[in-house]
PDB file of C-alpha atoms in Angstrom:
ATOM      1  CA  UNK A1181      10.845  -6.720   6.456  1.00  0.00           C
ATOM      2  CA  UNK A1182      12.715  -5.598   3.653  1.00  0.00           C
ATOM      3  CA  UNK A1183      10.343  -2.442   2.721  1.00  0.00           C
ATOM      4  CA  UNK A1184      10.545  -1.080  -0.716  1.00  0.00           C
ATOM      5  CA  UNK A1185      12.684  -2.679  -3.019  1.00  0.00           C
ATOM      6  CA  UNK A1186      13.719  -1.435  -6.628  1.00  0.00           C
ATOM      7  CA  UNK A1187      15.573  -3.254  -9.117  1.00  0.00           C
ATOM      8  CA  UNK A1188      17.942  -2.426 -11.096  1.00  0.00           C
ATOM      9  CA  UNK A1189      20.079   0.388  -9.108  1.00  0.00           C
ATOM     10  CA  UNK A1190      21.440   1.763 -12.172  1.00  0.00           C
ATOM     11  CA  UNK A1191      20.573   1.810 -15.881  1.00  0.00           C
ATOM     12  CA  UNK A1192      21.750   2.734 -19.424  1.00  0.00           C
ATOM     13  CA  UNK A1193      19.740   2.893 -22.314  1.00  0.00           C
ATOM     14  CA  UNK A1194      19.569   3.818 -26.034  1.00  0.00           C
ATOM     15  CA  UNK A1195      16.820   6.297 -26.959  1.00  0.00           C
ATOM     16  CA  UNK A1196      14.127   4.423 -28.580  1.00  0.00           C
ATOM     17  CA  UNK A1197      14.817   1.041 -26.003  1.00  0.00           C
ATOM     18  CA  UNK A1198      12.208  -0.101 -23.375  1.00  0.00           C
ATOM     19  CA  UNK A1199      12.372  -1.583 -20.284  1.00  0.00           C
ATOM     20  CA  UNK A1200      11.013  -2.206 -16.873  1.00  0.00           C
ATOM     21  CA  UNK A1201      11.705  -0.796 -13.289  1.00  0.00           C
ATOM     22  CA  UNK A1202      10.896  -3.188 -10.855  1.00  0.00           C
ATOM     23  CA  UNK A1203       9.543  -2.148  -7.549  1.00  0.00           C
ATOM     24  CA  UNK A1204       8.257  -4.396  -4.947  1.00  0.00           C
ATOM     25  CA  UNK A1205       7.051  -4.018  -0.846  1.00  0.00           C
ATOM     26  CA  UNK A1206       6.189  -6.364   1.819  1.00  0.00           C
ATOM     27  CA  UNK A1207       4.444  -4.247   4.093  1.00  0.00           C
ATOM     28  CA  UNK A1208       0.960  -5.044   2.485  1.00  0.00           C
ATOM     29  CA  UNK A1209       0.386  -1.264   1.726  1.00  0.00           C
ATOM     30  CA  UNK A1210      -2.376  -0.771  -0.523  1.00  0.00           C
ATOM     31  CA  UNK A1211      -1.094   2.920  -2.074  1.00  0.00           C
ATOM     32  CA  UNK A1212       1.973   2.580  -4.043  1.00  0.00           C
ATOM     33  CA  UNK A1213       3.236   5.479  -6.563  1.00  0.00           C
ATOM     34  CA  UNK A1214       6.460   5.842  -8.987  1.00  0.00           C
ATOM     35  CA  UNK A1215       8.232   9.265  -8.891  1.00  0.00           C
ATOM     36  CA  UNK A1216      10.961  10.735 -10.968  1.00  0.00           C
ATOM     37  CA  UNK A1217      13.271  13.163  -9.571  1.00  0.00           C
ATOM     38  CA  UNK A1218      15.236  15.858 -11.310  1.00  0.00           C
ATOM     39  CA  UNK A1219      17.439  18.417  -9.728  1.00  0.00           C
ATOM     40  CA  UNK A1220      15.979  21.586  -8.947  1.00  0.00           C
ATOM     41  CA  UNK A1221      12.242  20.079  -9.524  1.00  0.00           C
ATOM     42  CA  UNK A1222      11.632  18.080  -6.328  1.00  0.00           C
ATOM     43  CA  UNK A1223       9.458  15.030  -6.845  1.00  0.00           C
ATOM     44  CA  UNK A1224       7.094  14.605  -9.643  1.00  0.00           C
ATOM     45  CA  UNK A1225       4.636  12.203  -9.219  1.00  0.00           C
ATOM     46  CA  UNK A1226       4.278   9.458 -12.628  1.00  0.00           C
ATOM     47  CA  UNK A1227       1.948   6.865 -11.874  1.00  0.00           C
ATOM     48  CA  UNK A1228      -0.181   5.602  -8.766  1.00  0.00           C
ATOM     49  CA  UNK A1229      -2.251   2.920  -7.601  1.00  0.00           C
ATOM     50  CA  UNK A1230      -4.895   2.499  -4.694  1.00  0.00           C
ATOM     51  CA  UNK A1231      -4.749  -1.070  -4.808  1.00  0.00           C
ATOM     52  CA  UNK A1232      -4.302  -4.258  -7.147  1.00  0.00           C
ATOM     53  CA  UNK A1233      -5.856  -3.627 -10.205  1.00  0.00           C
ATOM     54  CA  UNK A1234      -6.379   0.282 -10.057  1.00  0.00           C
ATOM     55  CA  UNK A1235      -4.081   2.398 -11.491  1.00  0.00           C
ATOM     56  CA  UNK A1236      -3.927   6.417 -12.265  1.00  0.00           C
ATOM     57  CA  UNK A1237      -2.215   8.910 -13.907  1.00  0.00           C
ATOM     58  CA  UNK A1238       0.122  11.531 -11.979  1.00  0.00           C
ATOM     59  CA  UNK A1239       1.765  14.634 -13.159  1.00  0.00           C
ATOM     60  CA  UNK A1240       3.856  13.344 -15.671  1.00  0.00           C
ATOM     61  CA  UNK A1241       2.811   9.650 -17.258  1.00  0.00           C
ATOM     62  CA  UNK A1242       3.353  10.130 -21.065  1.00  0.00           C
ATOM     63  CA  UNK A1243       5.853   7.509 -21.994  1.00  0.00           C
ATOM     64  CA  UNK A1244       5.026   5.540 -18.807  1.00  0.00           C
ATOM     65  CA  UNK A1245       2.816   2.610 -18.500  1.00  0.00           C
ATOM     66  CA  UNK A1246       1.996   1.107 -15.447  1.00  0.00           C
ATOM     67  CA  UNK A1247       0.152  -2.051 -14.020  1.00  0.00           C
ATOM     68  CA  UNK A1248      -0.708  -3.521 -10.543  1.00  0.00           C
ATOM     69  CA  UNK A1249      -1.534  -7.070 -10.588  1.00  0.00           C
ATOM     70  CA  UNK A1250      -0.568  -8.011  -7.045  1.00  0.00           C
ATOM     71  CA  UNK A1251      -0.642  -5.783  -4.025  1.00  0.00           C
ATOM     72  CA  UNK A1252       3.142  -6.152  -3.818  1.00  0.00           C
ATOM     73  CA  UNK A1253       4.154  -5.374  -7.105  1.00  0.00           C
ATOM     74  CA  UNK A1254       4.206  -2.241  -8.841  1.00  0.00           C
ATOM     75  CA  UNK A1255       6.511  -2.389 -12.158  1.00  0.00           C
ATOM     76  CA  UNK A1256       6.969   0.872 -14.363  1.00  0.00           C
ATOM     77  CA  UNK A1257       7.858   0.355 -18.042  1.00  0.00           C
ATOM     78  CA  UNK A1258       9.148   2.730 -20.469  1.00  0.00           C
ATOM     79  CA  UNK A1259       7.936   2.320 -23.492  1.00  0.00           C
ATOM     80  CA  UNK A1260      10.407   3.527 -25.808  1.00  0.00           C
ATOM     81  CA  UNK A1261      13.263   5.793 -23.977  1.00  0.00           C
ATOM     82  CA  UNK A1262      13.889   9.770 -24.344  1.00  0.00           C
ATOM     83  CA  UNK A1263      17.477  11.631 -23.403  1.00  0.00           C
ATOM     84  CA  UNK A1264      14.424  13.367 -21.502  1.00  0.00           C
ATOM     85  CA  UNK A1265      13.398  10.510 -19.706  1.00  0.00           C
ATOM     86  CA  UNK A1266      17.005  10.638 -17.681  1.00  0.00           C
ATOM     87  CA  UNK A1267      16.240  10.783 -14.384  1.00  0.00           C
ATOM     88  CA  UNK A1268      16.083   8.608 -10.690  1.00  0.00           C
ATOM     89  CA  UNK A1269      13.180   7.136 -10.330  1.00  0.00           C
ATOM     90  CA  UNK A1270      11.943   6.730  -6.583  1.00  0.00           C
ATOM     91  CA  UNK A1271       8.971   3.748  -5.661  1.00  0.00           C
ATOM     92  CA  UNK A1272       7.199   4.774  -2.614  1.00  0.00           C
ATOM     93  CA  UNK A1273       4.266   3.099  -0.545  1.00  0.00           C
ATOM     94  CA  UNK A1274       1.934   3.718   2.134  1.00  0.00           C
ATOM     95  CA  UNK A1275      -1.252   2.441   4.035  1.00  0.00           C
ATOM     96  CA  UNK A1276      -4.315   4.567   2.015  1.00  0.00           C
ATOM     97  CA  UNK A1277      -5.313   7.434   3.653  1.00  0.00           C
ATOM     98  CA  UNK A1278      -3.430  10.818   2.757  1.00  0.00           C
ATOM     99  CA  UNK A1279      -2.332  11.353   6.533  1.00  0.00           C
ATOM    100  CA  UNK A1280       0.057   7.701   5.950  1.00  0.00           C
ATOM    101  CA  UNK A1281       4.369   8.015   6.052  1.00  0.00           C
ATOM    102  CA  UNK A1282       5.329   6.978   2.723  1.00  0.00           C
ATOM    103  CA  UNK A1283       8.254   4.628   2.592  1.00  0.00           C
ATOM    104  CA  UNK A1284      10.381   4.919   0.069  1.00  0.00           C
ATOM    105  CA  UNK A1285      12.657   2.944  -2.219  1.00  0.00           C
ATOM    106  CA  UNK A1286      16.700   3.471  -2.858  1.00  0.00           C
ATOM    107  CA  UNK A1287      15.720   4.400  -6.670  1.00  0.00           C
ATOM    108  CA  UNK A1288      16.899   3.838  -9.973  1.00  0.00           C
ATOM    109  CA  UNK A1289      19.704   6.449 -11.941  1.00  0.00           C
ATOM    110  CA  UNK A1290      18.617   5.789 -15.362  1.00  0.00           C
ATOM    111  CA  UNK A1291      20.641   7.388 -17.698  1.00  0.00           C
ATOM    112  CA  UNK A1292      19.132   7.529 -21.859  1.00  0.00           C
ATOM    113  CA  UNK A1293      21.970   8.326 -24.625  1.00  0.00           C
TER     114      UNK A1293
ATOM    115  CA  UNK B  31      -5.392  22.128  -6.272  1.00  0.00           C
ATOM    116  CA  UNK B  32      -2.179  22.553  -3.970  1.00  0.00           C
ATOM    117  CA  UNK B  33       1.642  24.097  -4.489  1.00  0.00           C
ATOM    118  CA  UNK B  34       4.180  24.172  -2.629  1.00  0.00           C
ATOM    119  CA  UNK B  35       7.386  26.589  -2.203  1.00  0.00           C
ATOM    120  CA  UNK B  36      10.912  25.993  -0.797  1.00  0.00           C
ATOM    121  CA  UNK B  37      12.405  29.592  -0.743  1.00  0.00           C
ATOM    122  CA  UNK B  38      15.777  28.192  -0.856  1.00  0.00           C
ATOM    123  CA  UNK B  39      17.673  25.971  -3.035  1.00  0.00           C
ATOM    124  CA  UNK B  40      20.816  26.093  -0.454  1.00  0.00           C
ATOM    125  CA  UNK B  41      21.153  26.879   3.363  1.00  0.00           C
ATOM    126  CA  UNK B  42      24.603  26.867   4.306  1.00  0.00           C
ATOM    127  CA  UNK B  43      25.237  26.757   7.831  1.00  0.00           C
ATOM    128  CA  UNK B  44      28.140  26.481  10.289  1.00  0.00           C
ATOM    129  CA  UNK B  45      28.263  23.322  12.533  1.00  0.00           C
ATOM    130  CA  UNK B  46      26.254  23.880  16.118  1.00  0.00           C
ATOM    131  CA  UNK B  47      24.240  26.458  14.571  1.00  0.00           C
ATOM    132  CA  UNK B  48      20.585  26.927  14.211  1.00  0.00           C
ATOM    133  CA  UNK B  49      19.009  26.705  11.197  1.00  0.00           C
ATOM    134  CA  UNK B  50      15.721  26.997  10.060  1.00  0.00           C
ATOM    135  CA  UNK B  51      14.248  25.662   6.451  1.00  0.00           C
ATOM    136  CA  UNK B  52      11.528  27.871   5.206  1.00  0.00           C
ATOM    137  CA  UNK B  53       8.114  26.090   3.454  1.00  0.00           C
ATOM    138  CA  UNK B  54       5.673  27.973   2.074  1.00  0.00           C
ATOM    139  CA  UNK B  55       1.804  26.503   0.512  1.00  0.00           C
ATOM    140  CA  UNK B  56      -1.365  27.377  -1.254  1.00  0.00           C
ATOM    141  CA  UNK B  57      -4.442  25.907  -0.763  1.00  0.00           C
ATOM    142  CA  UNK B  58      -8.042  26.281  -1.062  1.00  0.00           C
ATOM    143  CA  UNK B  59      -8.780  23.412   1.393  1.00  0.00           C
ATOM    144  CA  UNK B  60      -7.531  21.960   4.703  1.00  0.00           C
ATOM    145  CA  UNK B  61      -4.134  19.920   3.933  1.00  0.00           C
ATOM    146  CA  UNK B  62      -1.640  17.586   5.824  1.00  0.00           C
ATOM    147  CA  UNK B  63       1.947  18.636   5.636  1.00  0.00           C
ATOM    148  CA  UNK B  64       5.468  16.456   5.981  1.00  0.00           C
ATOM    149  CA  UNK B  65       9.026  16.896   5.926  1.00  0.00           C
ATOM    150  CA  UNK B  66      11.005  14.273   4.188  1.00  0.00           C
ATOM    151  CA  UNK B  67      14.506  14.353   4.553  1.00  0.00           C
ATOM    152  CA  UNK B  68      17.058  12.778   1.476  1.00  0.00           C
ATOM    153  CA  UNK B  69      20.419  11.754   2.628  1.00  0.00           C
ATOM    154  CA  UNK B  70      23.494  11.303   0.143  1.00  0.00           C
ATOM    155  CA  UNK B  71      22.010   8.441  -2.661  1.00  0.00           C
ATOM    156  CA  UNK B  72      19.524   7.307  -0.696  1.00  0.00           C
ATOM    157  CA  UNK B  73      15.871   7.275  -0.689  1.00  0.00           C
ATOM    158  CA  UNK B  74      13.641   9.523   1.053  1.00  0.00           C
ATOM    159  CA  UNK B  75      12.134   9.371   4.846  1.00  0.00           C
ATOM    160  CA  UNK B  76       9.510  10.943   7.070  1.00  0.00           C
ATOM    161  CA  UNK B  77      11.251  13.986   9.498  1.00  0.00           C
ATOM    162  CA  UNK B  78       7.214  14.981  11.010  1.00  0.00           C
ATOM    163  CA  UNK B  79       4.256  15.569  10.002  1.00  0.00           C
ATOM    164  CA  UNK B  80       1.357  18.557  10.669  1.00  0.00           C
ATOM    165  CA  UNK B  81      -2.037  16.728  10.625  1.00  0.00           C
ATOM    166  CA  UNK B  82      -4.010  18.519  13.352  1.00  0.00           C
ATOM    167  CA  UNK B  83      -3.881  19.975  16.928  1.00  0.00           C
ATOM    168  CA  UNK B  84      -0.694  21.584  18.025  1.00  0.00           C
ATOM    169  CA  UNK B  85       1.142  23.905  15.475  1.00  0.00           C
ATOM    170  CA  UNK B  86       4.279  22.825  16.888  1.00  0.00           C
ATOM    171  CA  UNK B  87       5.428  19.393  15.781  1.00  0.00           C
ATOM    172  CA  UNK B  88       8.478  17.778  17.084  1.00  0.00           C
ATOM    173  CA  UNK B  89      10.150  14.987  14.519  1.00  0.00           C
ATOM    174  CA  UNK B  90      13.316  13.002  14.542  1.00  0.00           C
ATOM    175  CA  UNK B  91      16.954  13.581  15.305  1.00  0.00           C
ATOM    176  CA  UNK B  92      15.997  17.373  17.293  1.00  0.00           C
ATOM    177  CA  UNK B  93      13.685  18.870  14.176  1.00  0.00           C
ATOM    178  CA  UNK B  94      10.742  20.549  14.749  1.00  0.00           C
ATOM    179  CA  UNK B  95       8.431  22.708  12.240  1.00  0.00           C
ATOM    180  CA  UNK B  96       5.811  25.029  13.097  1.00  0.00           C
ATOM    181  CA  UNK B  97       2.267  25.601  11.011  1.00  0.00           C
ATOM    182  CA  UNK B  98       1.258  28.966  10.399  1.00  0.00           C
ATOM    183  CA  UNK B  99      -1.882  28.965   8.916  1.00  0.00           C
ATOM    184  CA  UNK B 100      -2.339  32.722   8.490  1.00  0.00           C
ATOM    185  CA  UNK B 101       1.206  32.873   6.437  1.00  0.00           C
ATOM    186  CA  UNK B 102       0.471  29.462   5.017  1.00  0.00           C
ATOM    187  CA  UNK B 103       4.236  28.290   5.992  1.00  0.00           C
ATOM    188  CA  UNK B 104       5.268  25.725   7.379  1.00  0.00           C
ATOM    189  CA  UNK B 105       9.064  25.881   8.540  1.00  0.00           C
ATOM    190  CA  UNK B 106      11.606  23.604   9.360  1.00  0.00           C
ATOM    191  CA  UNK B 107      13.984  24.424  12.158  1.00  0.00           C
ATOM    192  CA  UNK B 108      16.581  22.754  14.418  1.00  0.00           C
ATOM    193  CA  UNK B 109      18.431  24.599  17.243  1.00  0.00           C
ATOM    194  CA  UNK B 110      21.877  23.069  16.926  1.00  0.00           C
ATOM    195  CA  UNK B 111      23.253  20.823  13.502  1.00  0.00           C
ATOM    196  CA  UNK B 112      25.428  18.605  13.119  1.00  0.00           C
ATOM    197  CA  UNK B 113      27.297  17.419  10.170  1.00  0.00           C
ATOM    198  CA  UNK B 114      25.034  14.002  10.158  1.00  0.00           C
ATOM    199  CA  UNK B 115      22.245  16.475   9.105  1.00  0.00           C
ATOM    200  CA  UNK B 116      24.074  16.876   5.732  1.00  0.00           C
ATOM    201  CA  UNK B 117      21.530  16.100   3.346  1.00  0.00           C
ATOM    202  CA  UNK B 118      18.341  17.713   1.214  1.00  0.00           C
ATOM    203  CA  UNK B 119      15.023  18.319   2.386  1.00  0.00           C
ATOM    204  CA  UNK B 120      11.413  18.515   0.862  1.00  0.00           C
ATOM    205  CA  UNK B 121       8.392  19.891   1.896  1.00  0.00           C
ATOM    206  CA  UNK B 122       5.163  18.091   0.882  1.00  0.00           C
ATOM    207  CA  UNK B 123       1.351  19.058   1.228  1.00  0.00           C
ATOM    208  CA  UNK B 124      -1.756  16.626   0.471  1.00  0.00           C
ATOM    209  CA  UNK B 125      -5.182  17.755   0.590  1.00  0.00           C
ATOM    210  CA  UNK B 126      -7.669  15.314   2.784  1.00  0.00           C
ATOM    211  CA  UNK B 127      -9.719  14.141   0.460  1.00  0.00           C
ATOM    212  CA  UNK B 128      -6.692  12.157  -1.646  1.00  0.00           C
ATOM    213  CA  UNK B 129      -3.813  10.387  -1.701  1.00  0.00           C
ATOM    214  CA  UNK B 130      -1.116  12.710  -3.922  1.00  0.00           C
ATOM    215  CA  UNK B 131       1.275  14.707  -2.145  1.00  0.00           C
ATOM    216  CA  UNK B 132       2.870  17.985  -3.700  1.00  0.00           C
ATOM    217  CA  UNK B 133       6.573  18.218  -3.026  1.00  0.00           C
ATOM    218  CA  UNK B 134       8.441  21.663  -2.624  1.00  0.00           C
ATOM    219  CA  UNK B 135      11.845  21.344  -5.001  1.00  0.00           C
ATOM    220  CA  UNK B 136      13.984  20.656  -2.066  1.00  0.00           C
ATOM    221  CA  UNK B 137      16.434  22.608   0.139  1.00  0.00           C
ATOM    222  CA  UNK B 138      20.154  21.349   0.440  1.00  0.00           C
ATOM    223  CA  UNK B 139      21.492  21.913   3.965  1.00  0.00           C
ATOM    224  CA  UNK B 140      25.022  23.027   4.043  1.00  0.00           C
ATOM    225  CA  UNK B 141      26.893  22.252   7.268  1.00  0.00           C
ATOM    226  CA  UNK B 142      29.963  24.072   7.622  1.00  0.00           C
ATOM    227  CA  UNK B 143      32.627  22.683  10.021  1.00  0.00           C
TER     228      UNK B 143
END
């Protein structure tokens, strides 16, 4: 099994550019959530989905868009990039219930000029 | 609704020392609580978890963390580190009823040789 992976490692973009993280997991885990992390701040949760089709917001989804059209895929676009928007970005995945290990990705260090 | 607080950014530590992370929570229901460890530019695991039953939960590579539900804590300890254990670690608390988990800002440990 490869577990979580996220694509691409490392990104630079202009403010006012979009683009996609990809994030993708073969475990057949139904909960899958995106998660930006900022030094000092821990984990802040973006967007999260319960299973193909149903998404939610988190903590912190303006600018994000989400969408879950297979059980293994769980792609987070940016819609048009902010300098505040610099961050890693962490995919994570579990089986449903709240008492489930997540497993995370290796994240993306997106950096917005 | 749930929080969760790391008291410290920074434990610094000498090598074959005890050390013990400190985790404090609020909430006005019954929760499940993790430590995740981070190592250097990777992606975050599962150290143990508190679901039920004993206070005292043993986790991977010699940590252990004891719930305290009168002083709401939940603290990370380990009797002797070693420089492998170089690396940041969160807290996290979920209530029951969902899937979200609240993550503490994160405590770098420090091991000095």
């Amino acid at each position: 099994n490869a577990g979580v992976t996220q694509t691409p490692k490392f990104q630079v973009l202009k403010t006012g550019q979009s683009m996609t993280l990809q994030c993708a997991q073969d475990m057949n885990h139904e909960y899958m959530s995106w998660y930006r992390q900022d030094p000092g701040m821990g984990l802040r949760l973006i967007h999260y989905s319960v299973g193909a089709g149903i998404t939610d917001q988190g903590e912190v989804p303006n600018g994000y868009n989400v969408s879950r059209s297979t059980t293994e895929d769980f792609p987070l676009r940016l819609l048009s990039a902010a300098p505040s928007q610099t961050s890693v970005y962490f995919c994570a995945s579990s089986y449903g219930q709240a008492y489930n290990e997540q497993f995370f990705g290796p994240g993306t260090r997106l950096t917005v000029l | 609704a749930q929080s969760v607080t790391q008291l410290d950014s920074q434990v610094p530590v000498f090598e074959e020392a005890p050390v013990e992370l400190r985790c404090n929570y609020s909430s006005s229901v019954s929760v499940y609580l993790f430590w995740y460890v981070q190592y250097p530019n990777q992606g975050l695991q599962l150290l143990l978890k508190y679901l039920s039953g004993s206070t005292l939960v043993k986790g991977i590579n010699g940590f252990e963390a004891e719930f305290n539900k009168s002083q709401t804590s939940f603290h990370l300890r380990k009797p002797s580190v070693h420089i492998s254990d170089t690396a940041e670690y969160f807290c996290a608390v979920s209530g029951k009823s969902n899937y979200q988990l609240i993550w503490g800002a994160g405590t770098k440990l420090i091991i000095k040789p």
